[in-house]
mmCIF file of N, CA and C in Angstrom:
data_model
loop_
_atom_site.group_PDB
_atom_site.id
_atom_site.type_symbol
_atom_site.label_atom_id
_atom_site.label_comp_id
_atom_site.label_asym_id
_atom_site.label_seq_id
_atom_site.Cartn_x
_atom_site.Cartn_y
_atom_site.Cartn_z
ATOM 1 N N UNK A 78 31.562 14.236 0.496
ATOM 2 C CA UNK A 78 31.260 12.866 0.917
ATOM 3 C C UNK A 78 29.952 12.831 1.729
ATOM 4 N N UNK A 79 29.881 13.713 2.747
ATOM 5 C CA UNK A 79 28.708 13.731 3.606
ATOM 6 C C UNK A 79 27.463 14.171 2.830
ATOM 7 N N UNK A 80 27.633 15.137 1.938
ATOM 8 C CA UNK A 80 26.504 15.615 1.122
ATOM 9 C C UNK A 80 25.979 14.475 0.243
ATOM 10 N N UNK A 81 26.897 13.682 -0.293
ATOM 11 C CA UNK A 81 26.490 12.572 -1.150
ATOM 12 C C UNK A 81 25.673 11.561 -0.337
ATOM 13 N N UNK A 82 26.079 11.328 0.898
ATOM 14 C CA UNK A 82 25.356 10.385 1.756
ATOM 15 C C UNK A 82 23.940 10.902 2.019
ATOM 16 N N UNK A 83 23.828 12.209 2.280
ATOM 17 C CA UNK A 83 22.508 12.803 2.541
ATOM 18 C C UNK A 83 21.624 12.702 1.295
ATOM 19 N N UNK A 84 22.202 12.991 0.126
ATOM 20 C CA UNK A 84 21.431 12.889 -1.119
ATOM 21 C C UNK A 84 20.979 11.453 -1.360
ATOM 22 N N UNK A 85 21.864 10.510 -1.104
ATOM 23 C CA UNK A 85 21.526 9.099 -1.288
ATOM 24 C C UNK A 85 20.400 8.695 -0.349
ATOM 25 N N UNK A 86 20.496 9.135 0.898
ATOM 26 C CA UNK A 86 19.450 8.803 1.869
ATOM 27 C C UNK A 86 18.110 9.403 1.447
ATOM 28 N N UNK A 87 18.139 10.645 0.956
ATOM 29 C CA UNK A 87 16.899 11.299 0.526
ATOM 30 C C UNK A 87 16.294 10.559 -0.668
ATOM 31 N N UNK A 88 17.123 10.164 -1.627
ATOM 32 C CA UNK A 88 16.611 9.475 -2.815
ATOM 33 C C UNK A 88 16.065 8.092 -2.445
ATOM 34 N N UNK A 89 16.731 7.391 -1.553
ATOM 35 C CA UNK A 89 16.243 6.068 -1.158
ATOM 36 C C UNK A 89 14.940 6.205 -0.377
ATOM 37 N N UNK A 90 14.824 7.280 0.430
ATOM 38 C CA UNK A 90 13.592 7.477 1.188
ATOM 39 C C UNK A 90 12.424 7.742 0.241
ATOM 40 N N UNK A 91 12.642 8.571 -0.767
ATOM 41 C CA UNK A 91 11.562 8.848 -1.729
ATOM 42 C C UNK A 91 11.225 7.583 -2.505
ATOM 43 N N UNK A 92 12.236 6.766 -2.806
ATOM 44 C CA UNK A 92 11.986 5.505 -3.512
ATOM 45 C C UNK A 92 11.149 4.566 -2.644
ATOM 46 N N UNK A 93 11.465 4.518 -1.353
ATOM 47 C CA UNK A 93 10.690 3.651 -0.459
ATOM 48 C C UNK A 93 9.262 4.137 -0.368
ATOM 49 N N UNK A 94 9.067 5.454 -0.309
ATOM 50 C CA UNK A 94 7.706 6.003 -0.267
ATOM 51 C C UNK A 94 6.963 5.613 -1.534
ATOM 52 N N UNK A 95 7.639 5.736 -2.680
ATOM 53 C CA UNK A 95 7.002 5.382 -3.953
ATOM 54 C C UNK A 95 6.670 3.895 -4.022
ATOM 55 N N UNK A 96 7.489 3.061 -3.404
ATOM 56 C CA UNK A 96 7.230 1.622 -3.456
ATOM 57 C C UNK A 96 6.221 1.200 -2.393
ATOM 58 N N UNK A 97 6.165 1.943 -1.272
ATOM 59 C CA UNK A 97 5.236 1.592 -0.191
ATOM 60 C C UNK A 97 3.812 2.018 -0.531
ATOM 61 N N UNK A 98 3.668 3.187 -1.149
ATOM 62 C CA UNK A 98 2.319 3.701 -1.439
ATOM 63 C C UNK A 98 1.469 2.741 -2.251
ATOM 64 N N UNK A 99 1.941 2.214 -3.408
ATOM 65 C CA UNK A 99 1.106 1.273 -4.168
ATOM 66 C C UNK A 99 0.819 -0.006 -3.398
ATOM 67 N N UNK A 100 1.773 -0.455 -2.570
ATOM 68 C CA UNK A 100 1.550 -1.667 -1.780
ATOM 69 C C UNK A 100 0.423 -1.432 -0.778
ATOM 70 N N UNK A 101 0.450 -0.253 -0.123
ATOM 71 C CA UNK A 101 -0.591 0.075 0.847
ATOM 72 C C UNK A 101 -1.945 0.200 0.159
ATOM 73 N N UNK A 102 -1.971 0.847 -1.003
ATOM 74 C CA UNK A 102 -3.246 1.002 -1.711
ATOM 75 C C UNK A 102 -3.778 -0.359 -2.164
ATOM 76 N N UNK A 103 -2.874 -1.256 -2.561
ATOM 77 C CA UNK A 103 -3.300 -2.602 -2.956
ATOM 78 C C UNK A 103 -3.890 -3.351 -1.768
ATOM 79 N N UNK A 104 -3.245 -3.220 -0.607
ATOM 80 C CA UNK A 104 -3.755 -3.866 0.597
ATOM 81 C C UNK A 104 -5.131 -3.319 0.947
ATOM 82 N N UNK A 105 -5.271 -1.988 0.857
ATOM 83 C CA UNK A 105 -6.552 -1.354 1.157
ATOM 84 C C UNK A 105 -7.631 -1.851 0.202
ATOM 85 N N UNK A 106 -7.293 -1.923 -1.088
ATOM 86 C CA UNK A 106 -8.253 -2.405 -2.085
ATOM 87 C C UNK A 106 -8.662 -3.847 -1.805
ATOM 88 N N UNK A 107 -7.696 -4.678 -1.445
ATOM 89 C CA UNK A 107 -8.018 -6.078 -1.171
ATOM 90 C C UNK A 107 -8.918 -6.199 0.056
ATOM 91 N N UNK A 108 -8.671 -5.356 1.067
ATOM 92 C CA UNK A 108 -9.509 -5.374 2.273
ATOM 93 C C UNK A 108 -10.937 -4.969 1.918
ATOM 94 N N UNK A 109 -11.074 -3.925 1.093
ATOM 95 C CA UNK A 109 -12.403 -3.454 0.685
ATOM 96 C C UNK A 109 -13.117 -4.541 -0.118
ATOM 97 N N UNK A 110 -12.399 -5.155 -1.056
ATOM 98 C CA UNK A 110 -12.997 -6.223 -1.859
ATOM 99 C C UNK A 110 -13.408 -7.394 -0.977
ATOM 100 N N UNK A 111 -12.574 -7.707 0.011
ATOM 101 C CA UNK A 111 -12.869 -8.813 0.913
ATOM 102 C C UNK A 111 -14.151 -8.540 1.694
ATOM 103 N N UNK A 112 -14.292 -7.324 2.221
ATOM 104 C CA UNK A 112 -15.492 -6.981 2.991
ATOM 105 C C UNK A 112 -16.721 -7.000 2.092
ATOM 106 N N UNK A 113 -16.567 -6.506 0.852
ATOM 107 C CA UNK A 113 -17.696 -6.534 -0.087
ATOM 108 C C UNK A 113 -18.114 -7.968 -0.386
ATOM 109 N N UNK A 114 -17.135 -8.840 -0.594
ATOM 110 C CA UNK A 114 -17.442 -10.240 -0.889
ATOM 111 C C UNK A 114 -18.149 -10.909 0.288
ATOM 112 N N UNK A 115 -17.694 -10.620 1.499
ATOM 113 C CA UNK A 115 -18.326 -11.227 2.673
ATOM 114 C C UNK A 115 -19.756 -10.717 2.818
ATOM 115 N N UNK A 116 -19.967 -9.427 2.536
ATOM 116 C CA UNK A 116 -21.331 -8.877 2.606
ATOM 117 C C UNK A 116 -22.227 -9.561 1.579
ATOM 118 N N UNK A 117 -21.725 -9.742 0.356
ATOM 119 C CA UNK A 117 -22.518 -10.391 -0.690
ATOM 120 C C UNK A 117 -22.833 -11.840 -0.322
ATOM 121 N N UNK A 118 -21.865 -12.539 0.249
ATOM 122 C CA UNK A 118 -22.106 -13.931 0.625
ATOM 123 C C UNK A 118 -23.134 -14.002 1.755
ATOM 124 N N UNK A 119 -23.084 -13.034 2.685
ATOM 125 C CA UNK A 119 -24.077 -13.004 3.759
ATOM 126 C C UNK A 119 -25.471 -12.750 3.178
ATOM 127 N N UNK A 120 -25.551 -11.880 2.174
ATOM 128 C CA UNK A 120 -26.843 -11.590 1.540
ATOM 129 C C UNK A 120 -27.375 -12.827 0.827
ATOM 130 N N UNK A 121 -26.493 -13.575 0.176
ATOM 131 C CA UNK A 121 -26.935 -14.762 -0.549
ATOM 132 C C UNK A 121 -27.434 -15.841 0.407
ATOM 133 N N UNK A 122 -26.760 -15.976 1.560
ATOM 134 C CA UNK A 122 -27.151 -17.014 2.516
ATOM 135 C C UNK A 122 -28.431 -16.644 3.255
ATOM 136 N N UNK A 123 -28.711 -15.357 3.372
ATOM 137 C CA UNK A 123 -29.887 -14.926 4.143
ATOM 138 C C UNK A 123 -31.197 -15.284 3.445
#
């Protein structure tokens, strides 16, 4: 019983890592794109 709980916890933790990683990378990409867009808009206005 206890071993099953530990295995379940380990599998859910790896699943959360797998689901969190792409979300974090997407956020990072959006931040980079946002900064690039702001730089381009500043260049156009200058």
